[in-house]
């Protein structure tokens, strides 16, 4: 049995993957004027934050590649990168695998409390697994909008 939050995360993630799959990789690194990040950063950031909220905070096993926090944590920018970022195919693979992993979450755990209340940078208190997953929806939707905005600006 699936849970509506998992179904929505699957829908949002598929939307992100389908939008980005045909974008030429050369566009992934363009940072538009007055912006701090590019499409590649947004994809890595979505992956990292979902790992933290859907898995780390809920006590599940995480898969965070070694360089991802340095590259993609909040407040970072590709302008400051001193290491090579993952390629498009690697990011798409990780994002797809993560979608499958989210789909496999036990629906019984959705109502469980997390070990420690987490407060986001905007002051939202998260207490339950379902709140972690709900935040993932909000977060990815926000960054998907950013990806679309960036691509619309740079592909003219």
GROMACS .gro file of N, CA and C in nm:
model
  468
    1UNK      N    1   0.083  -0.118   0.000
    1UNK     CA    2   0.000   0.000   0.000
    1UNK      C    3   0.088   0.125   0.000
    2UNK      N    4   0.054   0.219  -0.083
    2UNK     CA    5   0.131   0.341  -0.093
    2UNK      C    6   0.065   0.452  -0.012
    3UNK      N    7   0.142   0.549   0.025
    3UNK     CA    8   0.091   0.664   0.098
    3UNK      C    9   0.089   0.784   0.003
    4UNK      N   10  -0.009   0.871   0.019
    4UNK     CA   11  -0.021   0.984  -0.073
    4UNK      C   12   0.105   1.071  -0.076
    5UNK      N   13   0.175   1.086   0.037
    5UNK     CA   14   0.298   1.166   0.036
    5UNK      C   15   0.404   1.103  -0.052
    6UNK      N   16   0.417   0.972  -0.044
    6UNK     CA   17   0.514   0.901  -0.128
    6UNK      C   18   0.475   0.915  -0.275
    7UNK      N   19   0.346   0.904  -0.304
    7UNK     CA   20   0.298   0.920  -0.441
    7UNK      C   21   0.328   1.061  -0.493
    8UNK      N   22   0.310   1.161  -0.409
    8UNK     CA   23   0.337   1.298  -0.450
    8UNK      C   24   0.486   1.321  -0.471
    9UNK      N   25   0.569   1.265  -0.384
    9UNK     CA   26   0.715   1.278  -0.402
    9UNK      C   27   0.756   1.212  -0.533
   10UNK      N   28   0.699   1.097  -0.563
   10UNK     CA   29   0.727   1.029  -0.690
   10UNK      C   30   0.688   1.118  -0.808
   11UNK      N   31   0.570   1.180  -0.801
   11UNK     CA   32   0.524   1.268  -0.908
   11UNK      C   33   0.618   1.388  -0.926
   12UNK      N   34   0.653   1.453  -0.817
   12UNK     CA   35   0.741   1.571  -0.825
   12UNK      C   36   0.878   1.531  -0.877
   13UNK      N   37   0.932   1.420  -0.828
   13UNK     CA   38   1.065   1.377  -0.873
   13UNK      C   39   1.062   1.340  -1.021
   14UNK      N   40   0.959   1.271  -1.065
   14UNK     CA   41   0.948   1.238  -1.207
   14UNK      C   42   0.938   1.365  -1.292
   15UNK      N   43   0.868   1.465  -1.241
   15UNK     CA   44   0.858   1.593  -1.312
   15UNK      C   45   0.996   1.657  -1.326
   16UNK      N   46   1.073   1.655  -1.217
   16UNK     CA   47   1.208   1.712  -1.221
   16UNK      C   48   1.295   1.636  -1.320
   17UNK      N   49   1.295   1.504  -1.311
   17UNK     CA   50   1.379   1.422  -1.399
   17UNK      C   51   1.339   1.439  -1.546
   18UNK      N   52   1.210   1.439  -1.574
   18UNK     CA   53   1.164   1.453  -1.712
   18UNK      C   54   1.197   1.591  -1.770
   19UNK      N   55   1.194   1.693  -1.688
   19UNK     CA   56   1.226   1.827  -1.736
   19UNK      C   57   1.374   1.839  -1.769
   20UNK      N   58   1.458   1.781  -1.687
   20UNK     CA   59   1.603   1.801  -1.700
   20UNK      C   60   1.668   1.704  -1.799
   21UNK      N   61   1.608   1.589  -1.822
   21UNK     CA   62   1.674   1.484  -1.900
   21UNK      C   63   1.717   1.529  -2.040
   22UNK      N   64   1.643   1.618  -2.102
   22UNK     CA   65   1.677   1.661  -2.238
   22UNK      C   66   1.753   1.793  -2.245
   23UNK      N   67   1.784   1.850  -2.130
   23UNK     CA   68   1.862   1.974  -2.130
   23UNK      C   69   2.008   1.940  -2.160
   24UNK      N   70   2.066   2.008  -2.254
   24UNK     CA   71   2.206   1.988  -2.288
   24UNK      C   72   2.292   2.018  -2.166
   25UNK      N   73   2.390   1.932  -2.141
   25UNK     CA   74   2.473   1.945  -2.021
   25UNK      C   75   2.544   2.081  -2.012
   26UNK      N   76   2.572   2.143  -2.126
   26UNK     CA   77   2.641   2.273  -2.122
   26UNK      C   78   2.557   2.380  -2.054
   27UNK      N   79   2.425   2.363  -2.052
   27UNK     CA   80   2.338   2.459  -1.985
   27UNK      C   81   2.337   2.439  -1.833
   28UNK      N   82   2.378   2.323  -1.786
   28UNK     CA   83   2.370   2.294  -1.644
   28UNK      C   84   2.461   2.382  -1.557
   29UNK      N   85   2.565   2.437  -1.617
   29UNK     CA   86   2.662   2.514  -1.539
   29UNK      C   87   2.651   2.665  -1.555
   30UNK      N   88   2.555   2.712  -1.633
   30UNK     CA   89   2.538   2.855  -1.653
   30UNK      C   90   2.464   2.914  -1.532
   31UNK      N   91   2.523   3.018  -1.474
   31UNK     CA   92   2.460   3.089  -1.363
   31UNK      C   93   2.408   3.222  -1.418
   32UNK      N   94   2.276   3.238  -1.423
   32UNK     CA   95   2.221   3.363  -1.475
   32UNK      C   96   2.262   3.484  -1.389
   33UNK      N   97   2.260   3.599  -1.451
   33UNK     CA   98   2.289   3.723  -1.381
   33UNK      C   99   2.192   3.736  -1.263
   34UNK      N  100   2.242   3.784  -1.153
   34UNK     CA  101   2.165   3.808  -1.030
   34UNK      C  102   2.121   3.679  -0.961
   35UNK      N  103   2.181   3.565  -0.997
   35UNK     CA  104   2.151   3.439  -0.928
   35UNK      C  105   2.281   3.382  -0.874
   36UNK      N  106   2.269   3.295  -0.775
   36UNK     CA  107   2.387   3.235  -0.712
   36UNK      C  108   2.419   3.095  -0.761
   37UNK      N  109   2.321   3.031  -0.823
   37UNK     CA  110   2.338   2.890  -0.855
   37UNK      C  111   2.292   2.856  -0.995
   38UNK      N  112   2.321   2.734  -1.036
   38UNK     CA  113   2.285   2.686  -1.169
   38UNK      C  114   2.199   2.560  -1.158
   39UNK      N  115   2.166   2.503  -1.270
   39UNK     CA  116   2.082   2.384  -1.271
   39UNK      C  117   2.153   2.267  -1.204
   40UNK      N  118   2.282   2.248  -1.229
   40UNK     CA  119   2.355   2.137  -1.167
   40UNK      C  120   2.350   2.147  -1.014
   41UNK      N  121   2.372   2.269  -0.962
   41UNK     CA  122   2.367   2.287  -0.818
   41UNK      C  123   2.229   2.253  -0.765
   42UNK      N  124   2.124   2.298  -0.831
   42UNK     CA  125   1.988   2.271  -0.785
   42UNK      C  126   1.960   2.121  -0.781
   43UNK      N  127   2.006   2.047  -0.880
   43UNK     CA  128   1.984   1.901  -0.882
   43UNK      C  129   2.057   1.834  -0.765
   44UNK      N  130   2.183   1.871  -0.744
   44UNK     CA  131   2.258   1.813  -0.633
   44UNK      C  132   2.201   1.853  -0.498
   45UNK      N  133   2.154   1.975  -0.488
   45UNK     CA  134   2.095   2.026  -0.364
   45UNK      C  135   1.965   1.952  -0.333
   46UNK      N  136   1.881   1.931  -0.434
   46UNK     CA  137   1.758   1.854  -0.414
   46UNK      C  138   1.793   1.716  -0.359
   47UNK      N  139   1.892   1.652  -0.419
   47UNK     CA  140   1.931   1.518  -0.376
   47UNK      C  141   1.978   1.519  -0.231
   48UNK      N  142   2.069   1.611  -0.198
   48UNK     CA  143   2.126   1.617  -0.064
   48UNK      C  144   2.018   1.642   0.042
   49UNK      N  145   1.935   1.740   0.019
   49UNK     CA  146   1.833   1.775   0.118
   49UNK      C  147   1.732   1.661   0.134
   50UNK      N  148   1.697   1.594   0.026
   50UNK     CA  149   1.605   1.480   0.038
   50UNK      C  150   1.669   1.368   0.118
   51UNK      N  151   1.797   1.343   0.098
   51UNK     CA  152   1.865   1.241   0.180
   51UNK      C  153   1.857   1.276   0.328
   52UNK      N  154   1.876   1.403   0.358
   52UNK     CA  155   1.874   1.445   0.499
   52UNK      C  156   1.734   1.432   0.557
   53UNK      N  157   1.633   1.486   0.486
   53UNK     CA  158   1.498   1.488   0.543
   53UNK      C  159   1.427   1.354   0.533
   54UNK      N  160   1.436   1.285   0.421
   54UNK     CA  161   1.362   1.161   0.404
   54UNK      C  162   1.430   1.043   0.472
   55UNK      N  163   1.562   1.051   0.491
   55UNK     CA  164   1.633   0.935   0.542
   55UNK      C  165   1.712   0.962   0.671
   56UNK      N  166   1.799   1.061   0.672
   56UNK     CA  167   1.881   1.085   0.791
   56UNK      C  168   1.795   1.120   0.913
   57UNK      N  169   1.706   1.218   0.899
   57UNK     CA  170   1.623   1.260   1.013
   57UNK      C  171   1.524   1.152   1.056
   58UNK      N  172   1.488   1.063   0.965
   58UNK     CA  173   1.390   0.959   0.997
   58UNK      C  174   1.456   0.829   1.044
   59UNK      N  175   1.590   0.829   1.053
   59UNK     CA  176   1.660   0.712   1.102
   59UNK      C  177   1.684   0.604   0.999
   60UNK      N  178   1.665   0.637   0.874
   60UNK     CA  179   1.691   0.542   0.765
   60UNK      C  180   1.836   0.555   0.720
   61UNK      N  181   1.883   0.458   0.644
   61UNK     CA  182   2.018   0.462   0.589
   61UNK      C  183   2.028   0.567   0.480
   62UNK      N  184   2.137   0.645   0.482
   62UNK     CA  185   2.155   0.749   0.382
   62UNK      C  186   2.260   0.707   0.280
   63UNK      N  187   2.255   0.775   0.165
   63UNK     CA  188   2.355   0.757   0.060
   63UNK      C  189   2.396   0.897   0.013
   64UNK      N  190   2.488   0.957   0.087
   64UNK     CA  191   2.535   1.091   0.054
   64UNK      C  192   2.679   1.080   0.005
   65UNK      N  193   2.701   1.099  -0.126
   65UNK     CA  194   2.838   1.096  -0.176
   65UNK      C  195   2.927   1.196  -0.101
   66UNK      N  196   3.051   1.161  -0.083
   66UNK     CA  197   3.145   1.235   0.000
   66UNK      C  198   3.147   1.385  -0.026
   67UNK      N  199   3.151   1.427  -0.151
   67UNK     CA  200   3.165   1.569  -0.183
   67UNK      C  201   3.033   1.646  -0.185
   68UNK      N  202   2.921   1.579  -0.171
   68UNK     CA  203   2.792   1.648  -0.186
   68UNK      C  204   2.769   1.758  -0.083
   69UNK      N  205   2.799   1.738   0.046
   69UNK     CA  206   2.778   1.850   0.139
   69UNK      C  207   2.860   1.974   0.100
   70UNK      N  208   2.983   1.955   0.063
   70UNK     CA  209   3.068   2.069   0.025
   70UNK      C  210   3.014   2.140  -0.100
   71UNK      N  211   2.959   2.065  -0.192
   71UNK     CA  212   2.910   2.122  -0.317
   71UNK      C  213   2.768   2.178  -0.307
   72UNK      N  214   2.681   2.108  -0.234
   72UNK     CA  215   2.538   2.134  -0.247
   72UNK      C  216   2.464   2.174  -0.120
   73UNK      N  217   2.532   2.186  -0.006
   73UNK     CA  218   2.457   2.224   0.114
   73UNK      C  219   2.405   2.367   0.100
   74UNK      N  220   2.303   2.402   0.178
   74UNK     CA  221   2.251   2.539   0.172
   74UNK      C  222   2.362   2.641   0.192
   75UNK      N  223   2.356   2.746   0.113
   75UNK     CA  224   2.455   2.853   0.123
   75UNK      C  225   2.575   2.836   0.033
   76UNK      N  226   2.587   2.722  -0.034
   76UNK     CA  227   2.699   2.703  -0.126
   76UNK      C  228   2.663   2.756  -0.264
   77UNK      N  229   2.765   2.775  -0.345
   77UNK     CA  230   2.746   2.822  -0.482
   77UNK      C  231   2.853   2.762  -0.572
   78UNK      N  232   2.818   2.730  -0.696
   78UNK     CA  233   2.918   2.679  -0.790
   78UNK      C  234   3.034   2.777  -0.812
   79UNK      N  235   3.010   2.903  -0.786
   79UNK     CA  236   3.118   3.003  -0.800
   79UNK      C  237   3.235   2.972  -0.705
   80UNK      N  238   3.205   2.901  -0.598
   80UNK     CA  239   3.306   2.873  -0.496
   80UNK      C  240   3.361   2.731  -0.502
   81UNK      N  241   3.317   2.652  -0.597
   81UNK     CA  242   3.360   2.513  -0.604
   81UNK      C  243   3.509   2.503  -0.634
   82UNK      N  244   3.577   2.418  -0.558
   82UNK     CA  245   3.718   2.390  -0.585
   82UNK      C  246   3.737   2.243  -0.622
   83UNK      N  247   3.627   2.169  -0.624
   83UNK     CA  248   3.630   2.028  -0.666
   83UNK      C  249   3.530   2.009  -0.778
   84UNK      N  250   3.550   1.902  -0.853
   84UNK     CA  251   3.461   1.876  -0.967
   84UNK      C  252   3.325   1.824  -0.922
   85UNK      N  253   3.222   1.883  -0.978
   85UNK     CA  254   3.086   1.842  -0.947
   85UNK      C  255   3.049   1.719  -1.031
   86UNK      N  256   2.952   1.641  -0.984
   86UNK     CA  257   2.909   1.524  -1.060
   86UNK      C  258   2.845   1.563  -1.193
   87UNK      N  259   2.858   1.474  -1.290
   87UNK     CA  260   2.799   1.497  -1.421
   87UNK      C  261   2.648   1.479  -1.420
   88UNK      N  262   2.586   1.520  -1.527
   88UNK     CA  263   2.441   1.513  -1.540
   88UNK      C  264   2.390   1.370  -1.522
   89UNK      N  265   2.453   1.275  -1.588
   89UNK     CA  266   2.405   1.136  -1.581
   89UNK      C  267   2.414   1.081  -1.440
   90UNK      N  268   2.520   1.115  -1.367
   90UNK     CA  269   2.532   1.070  -1.229
   90UNK      C  270   2.422   1.131  -1.143
   91UNK      N  271   2.397   1.259  -1.160
   91UNK     CA  272   2.292   1.325  -1.082
   91UNK      C  273   2.155   1.265  -1.113
   92UNK      N  274   2.126   1.243  -1.241
   92UNK     CA  275   1.997   1.185  -1.278
   92UNK      C  276   1.983   1.043  -1.223
   93UNK      N  277   2.091   0.967  -1.227
   93UNK     CA  278   2.090   0.832  -1.172
   93UNK      C  279   2.061   0.835  -1.022
   94UNK      N  280   2.133   0.920  -0.949
   94UNK     CA  281   2.113   0.930  -0.804
   94UNK      C  282   1.971   0.975  -0.769
   95UNK      N  283   1.922   1.074  -0.842
   95UNK     CA  284   1.787   1.123  -0.816
   95UNK      C  285   1.681   1.016  -0.844
   96UNK      N  286   1.701   0.939  -0.948
   96UNK     CA  287   1.607   0.830  -0.979
   96UNK      C  288   1.615   0.721  -0.872
   97UNK      N  289   1.735   0.682  -0.833
   97UNK     CA  290   1.751   0.580  -0.730
   97UNK      C  291   1.690   0.626  -0.598
   98UNK      N  292   1.704   0.754  -0.570
   98UNK     CA  293   1.647   0.809  -0.447
   98UNK      C  294   1.494   0.803  -0.452
   99UNK      N  295   1.437   0.830  -0.567
   99UNK     CA  296   1.292   0.819  -0.584
   99UNK      C  297   1.246   0.678  -0.551
  100UNK      N  298   1.316   0.579  -0.602
  100UNK     CA  299   1.282   0.439  -0.576
  100UNK      C  300   1.294   0.409  -0.426
  101UNK      N  301   1.397   0.464  -0.364
  101UNK     CA  302   1.418   0.443  -0.220
  101UNK      C  303   1.305   0.505  -0.139
  102UNK      N  304   1.260   0.624  -0.177
  102UNK     CA  305   1.148   0.688  -0.108
  102UNK      C  306   1.023   0.604  -0.124
  103UNK      N  307   1.002   0.548  -0.243
  103UNK     CA  308   0.884   0.464  -0.267
  103UNK      C  309   0.884   0.340  -0.178
  104UNK      N  310   1.001   0.296  -0.136
  104UNK     CA  311   1.009   0.174  -0.055
  104UNK      C  312   0.994   0.201   0.095
  105UNK      N  313   0.979   0.328   0.134
  105UNK     CA  314   0.960   0.358   0.276
  105UNK      C  315   0.833   0.289   0.327
  106UNK      N  316   0.842   0.237   0.444
  106UNK     CA  317   0.728   0.169   0.504
  106UNK      C  318   0.618   0.269   0.539
  107UNK      N  319   0.498   0.243   0.491
  107UNK     CA  320   0.386   0.334   0.519
  107UNK      C  321   0.354   0.337   0.669
  108UNK      N  322   0.390   0.233   0.740
  108UNK     CA  323   0.366   0.231   0.885
  108UNK      C  324   0.450   0.337   0.957
  109UNK      N  325   0.563   0.373   0.899
  109UNK     CA  326   0.653   0.468   0.964
  109UNK      C  327   0.608   0.613   0.945
  110UNK      N  328   0.518   0.640   0.852
  110UNK     CA  329   0.480   0.777   0.817
  110UNK      C  330   0.433   0.856   0.940
  111UNK      N  331   0.361   0.795   1.028
  111UNK     CA  332   0.306   0.864   1.145
  111UNK      C  333   0.403   0.871   1.264
  112UNK      N  334   0.516   0.802   1.253
  112UNK     CA  335   0.611   0.799   1.365
  112UNK      C  336   0.676   0.935   1.388
  113UNK      N  337   0.712   0.959   1.512
  113UNK     CA  338   0.791   1.078   1.546
  113UNK      C  339   0.937   1.052   1.512
  114UNK      N  340   1.008   1.158   1.479
  114UNK     CA  341   1.152   1.144   1.458
  114UNK      C  342   1.221   1.157   1.594
  115UNK      N  343   1.346   1.113   1.603
  115UNK     CA  344   1.415   1.107   1.732
  115UNK      C  345   1.428   1.244   1.797
  116UNK      N  346   1.455   1.344   1.716
  116UNK     CA  347   1.476   1.478   1.771
  116UNK      C  348   1.405   1.580   1.682
  117UNK      N  349   1.331   1.669   1.742
  117UNK     CA  350   1.262   1.773   1.665
  117UNK      C  351   1.366   1.851   1.585
  118UNK      N  352   1.335   1.875   1.458
  118UNK     CA  353   1.426   1.949   1.370
  118UNK      C  354   1.357   2.081   1.333
  119UNK      N  355   1.432   2.191   1.345
  119UNK     CA  356   1.380   2.321   1.307
  119UNK      C  357   1.454   2.368   1.182
  120UNK      N  358   1.379   2.396   1.077
  120UNK     CA  359   1.439   2.442   0.951
  120UNK      C  360   1.493   2.583   0.967
  121UNK      N  361   1.567   2.627   0.866
  121UNK     CA  362   1.625   2.762   0.869
  121UNK      C  363   1.519   2.871   0.870
  122UNK      N  364   1.397   2.835   0.830
  122UNK     CA  365   1.288   2.934   0.830
  122UNK      C  366   1.199   2.921   0.953
  123UNK      N  367   1.236   2.833   1.047
  123UNK     CA  368   1.165   2.823   1.173
  123UNK      C  369   1.058   2.716   1.180
  124UNK      N  370   1.041   2.636   1.076
  124UNK     CA  371   0.942   2.529   1.077
  124UNK      C  372   0.992   2.413   1.163
  125UNK      N  373   0.912   2.372   1.261
  125UNK     CA  374   0.948   2.258   1.344
  125UNK      C  375   0.894   2.130   1.282
  126UNK      N  376   0.982   2.034   1.268
  126UNK     CA  377   0.945   1.905   1.210
  126UNK      C  378   0.958   1.799   1.318
  127UNK      N  379   0.847   1.726   1.341
  127UNK     CA  380   0.841   1.628   1.449
  127UNK      C  381   0.819   1.485   1.403
  128UNK      N  382   0.763   1.467   1.284
  128UNK     CA  383   0.722   1.333   1.238
  128UNK      C  384   0.780   1.302   1.100
  129UNK      N  385   0.782   1.174   1.068
  129UNK     CA  386   0.829   1.130   0.937
  129UNK      C  387   0.747   1.196   0.827
  130UNK      N  388   0.615   1.202   0.844
  130UNK     CA  389   0.530   1.262   0.741
  130UNK      C  390   0.564   1.410   0.721
  131UNK      N  391   0.608   1.478   0.823
  131UNK     CA  392   0.646   1.618   0.809
  131UNK      C  393   0.778   1.631   0.733
  132UNK      N  394   0.868   1.536   0.753
  132UNK     CA  395   0.993   1.533   0.677
  132UNK      C  396   0.963   1.516   0.529
  133UNK      N  397   0.873   1.423   0.497
  133UNK     CA  398   0.839   1.397   0.358
  133UNK      C  399   0.764   1.515   0.297
  134UNK      N  400   0.677   1.577   0.374
  134UNK     CA  401   0.606   1.695   0.326
  134UNK      C  402   0.704   1.807   0.296
  135UNK      N  403   0.805   1.824   0.380
  135UNK     CA  404   0.906   1.927   0.354
  135UNK      C  405   0.982   1.896   0.225
  136UNK      N  406   1.009   1.769   0.199
  136UNK     CA  407   1.077   1.730   0.074
  136UNK      C  408   0.996   1.775  -0.047
  137UNK      N  409   0.864   1.762  -0.040
  137UNK     CA  410   0.777   1.806  -0.150
  137UNK      C  411   0.790   1.956  -0.172
  138UNK      N  412   0.778   2.031  -0.066
  138UNK     CA  413   0.790   2.177  -0.074
  138UNK      C  414   0.927   2.215  -0.131
  139UNK      N  415   1.031   2.155  -0.075
  139UNK     CA  416   1.167   2.190  -0.113
  139UNK      C  417   1.195   2.159  -0.260
  140UNK      N  418   1.161   2.040  -0.303
  140UNK     CA  419   1.189   2.005  -0.443
  140UNK      C  420   1.106   2.090  -0.537
  141UNK      N  421   0.980   2.115  -0.502
  141UNK     CA  422   0.897   2.201  -0.586
  141UNK      C  423   0.957   2.340  -0.601
  142UNK      N  424   1.009   2.393  -0.493
  142UNK     CA  425   1.072   2.525  -0.497
  142UNK      C  426   1.195   2.524  -0.590
  143UNK      N  427   1.278   2.423  -0.576
  143UNK     CA  428   1.400   2.417  -0.659
  143UNK      C  429   1.369   2.375  -0.803
  144UNK      N  430   1.263   2.298  -0.824
  144UNK     CA  431   1.220   2.267  -0.960
  144UNK      C  432   1.179   2.397  -1.030
  145UNK      N  433   1.109   2.482  -0.959
  145UNK     CA  434   1.075   2.614  -1.014
  145UNK      C  435   1.199   2.695  -1.045
  146UNK      N  436   1.301   2.686  -0.960
  146UNK     CA  437   1.427   2.754  -0.986
  146UNK      C  438   1.496   2.701  -1.110
  147UNK      N  439   1.495   2.570  -1.127
  147UNK     CA  440   1.556   2.508  -1.246
  147UNK      C  441   1.485   2.557  -1.371
  148UNK      N  442   1.353   2.557  -1.369
  148UNK     CA  443   1.277   2.603  -1.485
  148UNK      C  444   1.307   2.750  -1.515
  149UNK      N  445   1.314   2.830  -1.413
  149UNK     CA  446   1.343   2.972  -1.430
  149UNK      C  447   1.483   2.993  -1.490
  150UNK      N  448   1.581   2.921  -1.438
  150UNK     CA  449   1.717   2.932  -1.490
  150UNK      C  450   1.719   2.892  -1.638
  151UNK      N  451   1.659   2.777  -1.668
  151UNK     CA  452   1.663   2.728  -1.806
  151UNK      C  453   1.593   2.824  -1.901
  152UNK      N  454   1.482   2.880  -1.859
  152UNK     CA  455   1.411   2.977  -1.944
  152UNK      C  456   1.497   3.100  -1.971
  153UNK      N  457   1.573   3.142  -1.872
  153UNK     CA  458   1.660   3.259  -1.889
  153UNK      C  459   1.778   3.232  -1.981
  154UNK      N  460   1.838   3.115  -1.968
  154UNK     CA  461   1.963   3.090  -2.040
  154UNK      C  462   1.943   3.026  -2.177
  155UNK      N  463   1.823   2.978  -2.207
  155UNK     CA  464   1.803   2.908  -2.335
  155UNK      C  465   1.739   2.998  -2.440
  156UNK      N  466   1.725   3.124  -2.410
  156UNK     CA  467   1.664   3.219  -2.507
  156UNK      C  468   1.754   3.243  -2.625
   0.00000   0.00000   0.00000
